[in-house]
């Protein structure tokens, strides 16, 4: 089995934002030379997450609005007493820090409407690290 790993860095310009990293992930799979296996995409951050969904600007806004409705930032969260970002931690916990994708025929497998996004939940940030691990043969 071969393991190929790389890190990429993205920045955000808003508090909540979806950052499309599909091309970086596909490039990592290509670089790996792996024909068949798994591609794991992970953010080592407590206030960011990874999702796979459609890159359509209306929908991207809808997702961010729904997240805000689900966990309103201005509730009396206890964590806000020490660090004003409880909503970001809660949403990151619900969504999760990683997603895995099959690799077949040397290519990342995803649905036509499944782009891969970093979900920024407490931006803007200059540096959000993403670790991409491709494993297989
Ligand atoms: Zn915090």
mmCIF file of C-alpha atoms and ligand atoms in Angstrom:
data_model
loop_
_atom_site.group_PDB
_atom_site.id
_atom_site.type_symbol
_atom_site.label_atom_id
_atom_site.label_comp_id
_atom_site.label_asym_id
_atom_site.label_seq_id
_atom_site.Cartn_x
_atom_site.Cartn_y
_atom_site.Cartn_z
ATOM 1 C CA UNK A 1 0.000 0.000 0.000
ATOM 2 C CA UNK A 2 1.175 3.503 -0.822
ATOM 3 C CA UNK A 3 0.446 6.511 1.390
ATOM 4 C CA UNK A 4 0.764 9.981 -0.081
ATOM 5 C CA UNK A 5 0.158 12.999 2.113
ATOM 6 C CA UNK A 6 0.244 16.719 1.559
ATOM 7 C CA UNK A 7 -0.847 19.875 3.298
ATOM 8 C CA UNK A 8 -2.471 22.849 1.686
ATOM 9 C CA UNK A 9 -3.336 26.213 3.197
ATOM 10 C CA UNK A 10 -6.363 28.352 2.499
ATOM 11 C CA UNK A 11 -7.479 31.710 3.829
ATOM 12 C CA UNK A 12 -10.940 33.086 4.502
ATOM 13 C CA UNK A 13 -12.334 36.593 4.274
ATOM 14 C CA UNK A 14 -15.634 36.283 6.170
ATOM 15 C CA UNK A 15 -16.769 34.897 9.527
ATOM 16 C CA UNK A 16 -18.616 32.021 7.834
ATOM 17 C CA UNK A 17 -17.574 31.005 4.357
ATOM 18 C CA UNK A 18 -17.320 27.995 2.040
ATOM 19 C CA UNK A 19 -13.941 27.615 0.347
ATOM 20 C CA UNK A 20 -13.847 25.244 -2.628
ATOM 21 C CA UNK A 21 -10.759 23.019 -2.436
ATOM 22 C CA UNK A 22 -11.840 20.418 -5.031
ATOM 23 C CA UNK A 23 -9.026 21.202 -7.468
ATOM 24 C CA UNK A 24 -6.379 20.875 -4.711
ATOM 25 C CA UNK A 25 -7.767 17.517 -3.627
ATOM 26 C CA UNK A 26 -7.951 16.219 -7.199
ATOM 27 C CA UNK A 27 -4.404 17.417 -7.789
ATOM 28 C CA UNK A 28 -3.201 15.544 -4.679
ATOM 29 C CA UNK A 29 -4.811 12.338 -5.951
ATOM 30 C CA UNK A 30 -3.093 12.824 -9.302
ATOM 31 C CA UNK A 31 0.289 13.486 -7.651
ATOM 32 C CA UNK A 32 -0.086 10.377 -5.499
ATOM 33 C CA UNK A 33 -0.073 8.068 -8.514
ATOM 34 C CA UNK A 34 -2.497 5.854 -6.577
ATOM 35 C CA UNK A 35 -4.978 4.021 -8.822
ATOM 36 C CA UNK A 36 -7.395 2.601 -6.275
ATOM 37 C CA UNK A 37 -7.961 3.498 -2.638
ATOM 38 C CA UNK A 38 -9.201 6.264 -0.384
ATOM 39 C CA UNK A 39 -8.635 10.013 -0.208
ATOM 40 C CA UNK A 40 -9.087 11.503 3.253
ATOM 41 C CA UNK A 41 -9.460 15.270 3.670
ATOM 42 C CA UNK A 42 -9.019 16.693 7.180
ATOM 43 C CA UNK A 43 -8.835 20.125 8.830
ATOM 44 C CA UNK A 44 -6.860 20.257 12.112
ATOM 45 C CA UNK A 45 -9.028 23.065 13.442
ATOM 46 C CA UNK A 46 -11.801 23.257 16.076
ATOM 47 C CA UNK A 47 -13.758 25.940 14.233
ATOM 48 C CA UNK A 48 -13.670 24.680 10.650
ATOM 49 C CA UNK A 49 -15.110 21.614 8.907
ATOM 50 C CA UNK A 50 -15.216 19.732 5.588
ATOM 51 C CA UNK A 51 -18.300 19.091 3.435
ATOM 52 C CA UNK A 52 -19.042 17.849 -0.096
ATOM 53 C CA UNK A 53 -21.821 19.640 -1.946
ATOM 54 C CA UNK A 54 -22.826 21.753 -4.918
ATOM 55 C CA UNK A 55 -20.848 24.842 -5.862
ATOM 56 C CA UNK A 56 -23.811 27.096 -6.588
ATOM 57 C CA UNK A 57 -23.648 30.539 -5.017
ATOM 58 C CA UNK A 58 -27.308 30.603 -3.911
ATOM 59 C CA UNK A 59 -27.007 27.207 -2.266
ATOM 60 C CA UNK A 60 -23.685 28.129 -0.677
ATOM 61 C CA UNK A 61 -25.389 31.134 0.938
ATOM 62 C CA UNK A 62 -28.324 28.941 1.967
ATOM 63 C CA UNK A 63 -25.996 26.486 3.699
ATOM 64 C CA UNK A 64 -24.300 29.275 5.646
ATOM 65 C CA UNK A 65 -27.675 30.787 6.587
ATOM 66 C CA UNK A 66 -29.002 27.390 7.710
ATOM 67 C CA UNK A 67 -25.910 26.873 9.878
ATOM 68 C CA UNK A 68 -26.489 30.265 11.475
ATOM 69 C CA UNK A 69 -30.156 29.405 12.121
ATOM 70 C CA UNK A 70 -29.209 26.013 13.541
ATOM 71 C CA UNK A 71 -26.685 27.425 16.018
ATOM 72 C CA UNK A 72 -27.248 31.167 16.526
ATOM 73 C CA UNK A 73 -24.006 32.989 17.431
ATOM 74 C CA UNK A 74 -25.588 35.250 20.025
ATOM 75 C CA UNK A 75 -27.146 32.772 22.405
ATOM 76 C CA UNK A 76 -25.699 32.950 25.930
ATOM 77 C CA UNK A 77 -23.117 30.234 25.212
ATOM 78 C CA UNK A 78 -20.747 29.721 28.122
ATOM 79 C CA UNK A 79 -17.689 29.532 25.859
ATOM 80 C CA UNK A 80 -18.494 33.057 24.676
ATOM 81 C CA UNK A 81 -17.420 34.295 28.100
ATOM 82 C CA UNK A 82 -13.806 33.359 27.331
ATOM 83 C CA UNK A 83 -13.675 33.239 23.528
ATOM 84 C CA UNK A 84 -16.498 34.665 21.460
ATOM 85 C CA UNK A 85 -16.945 31.739 19.076
ATOM 86 C CA UNK A 86 -19.014 28.995 20.722
ATOM 87 C CA UNK A 87 -21.258 28.694 17.645
ATOM 88 C CA UNK A 88 -18.224 27.926 15.486
ATOM 89 C CA UNK A 89 -17.043 25.149 17.828
ATOM 90 C CA UNK A 90 -20.550 23.634 18.023
ATOM 91 C CA UNK A 91 -21.058 23.652 14.254
ATOM 92 C CA UNK A 92 -17.585 22.217 13.665
ATOM 93 C CA UNK A 93 -18.473 19.419 16.106
ATOM 94 C CA UNK A 94 -21.717 18.649 14.281
ATOM 95 C CA UNK A 95 -20.303 18.755 10.735
ATOM 96 C CA UNK A 96 -16.985 17.112 11.526
ATOM 97 C CA UNK A 97 -13.378 17.815 10.565
ATOM 98 C CA UNK A 98 -13.013 15.304 7.727
ATOM 99 C CA UNK A 99 -14.531 13.488 4.750
ATOM 100 C CA UNK A 100 -13.283 10.472 2.792
ATOM 101 C CA UNK A 101 -13.678 9.795 -0.932
ATOM 102 C CA UNK A 102 -13.000 6.714 -3.047
ATOM 103 C CA UNK A 103 -10.166 6.779 -5.557
ATOM 104 C CA UNK A 104 -10.775 4.710 -8.680
ATOM 105 C CA UNK A 105 -8.864 4.626 -11.932
ATOM 106 C CA UNK A 106 -6.388 7.143 -10.502
ATOM 107 C CA UNK A 107 -9.132 9.700 -9.976
ATOM 108 C CA UNK A 108 -11.091 11.090 -7.049
ATOM 109 C CA UNK A 109 -14.663 9.777 -7.110
ATOM 110 C CA UNK A 110 -17.338 12.361 -6.376
ATOM 111 C CA UNK A 111 -20.840 13.149 -7.563
ATOM 112 C CA UNK A 112 -21.353 15.723 -10.296
ATOM 113 C CA UNK A 113 -22.722 18.101 -7.626
ATOM 114 C CA UNK A 114 -20.215 17.259 -4.960
ATOM 115 C CA UNK A 115 -17.456 19.792 -4.714
ATOM 116 C CA UNK A 116 -15.268 19.681 -1.632
ATOM 117 C CA UNK A 117 -15.352 22.676 0.687
ATOM 118 C CA UNK A 118 -13.629 23.873 3.806
ATOM 119 C CA UNK A 119 -16.377 25.349 5.975
ATOM 120 C CA UNK A 120 -14.921 28.391 7.687
ATOM 121 C CA UNK A 121 -16.935 28.990 10.863
ATOM 122 C CA UNK A 122 -14.806 31.590 12.653
ATOM 123 C CA UNK A 123 -13.077 33.678 10.023
ATOM 124 C CA UNK A 124 -11.537 35.630 8.655
ATOM 125 C CA UNK A 125 -8.346 33.579 9.037
ATOM 126 C CA UNK A 126 -5.128 33.925 7.118
ATOM 127 C CA UNK A 127 -4.147 30.265 7.491
ATOM 128 C CA UNK A 128 -6.381 27.223 7.540
ATOM 129 C CA UNK A 129 -4.461 24.003 7.102
ATOM 130 C CA UNK A 130 -5.945 21.064 5.202
ATOM 131 C CA UNK A 131 -4.259 17.651 5.310
ATOM 132 C CA UNK A 132 -4.956 15.418 2.314
ATOM 133 C CA UNK A 133 -4.026 11.734 2.650
ATOM 134 C CA UNK A 134 -4.317 9.365 -0.293
ATOM 135 C CA UNK A 135 -3.924 5.662 0.504
ATOM 136 C CA UNK A 136 -4.117 2.699 -1.792
ATOM 137 C CA UNK A 137 -2.308 0.878 -4.565
HETATM 138 ZN ZN1 LIG B 1 -13.176 29.199 21.073
#
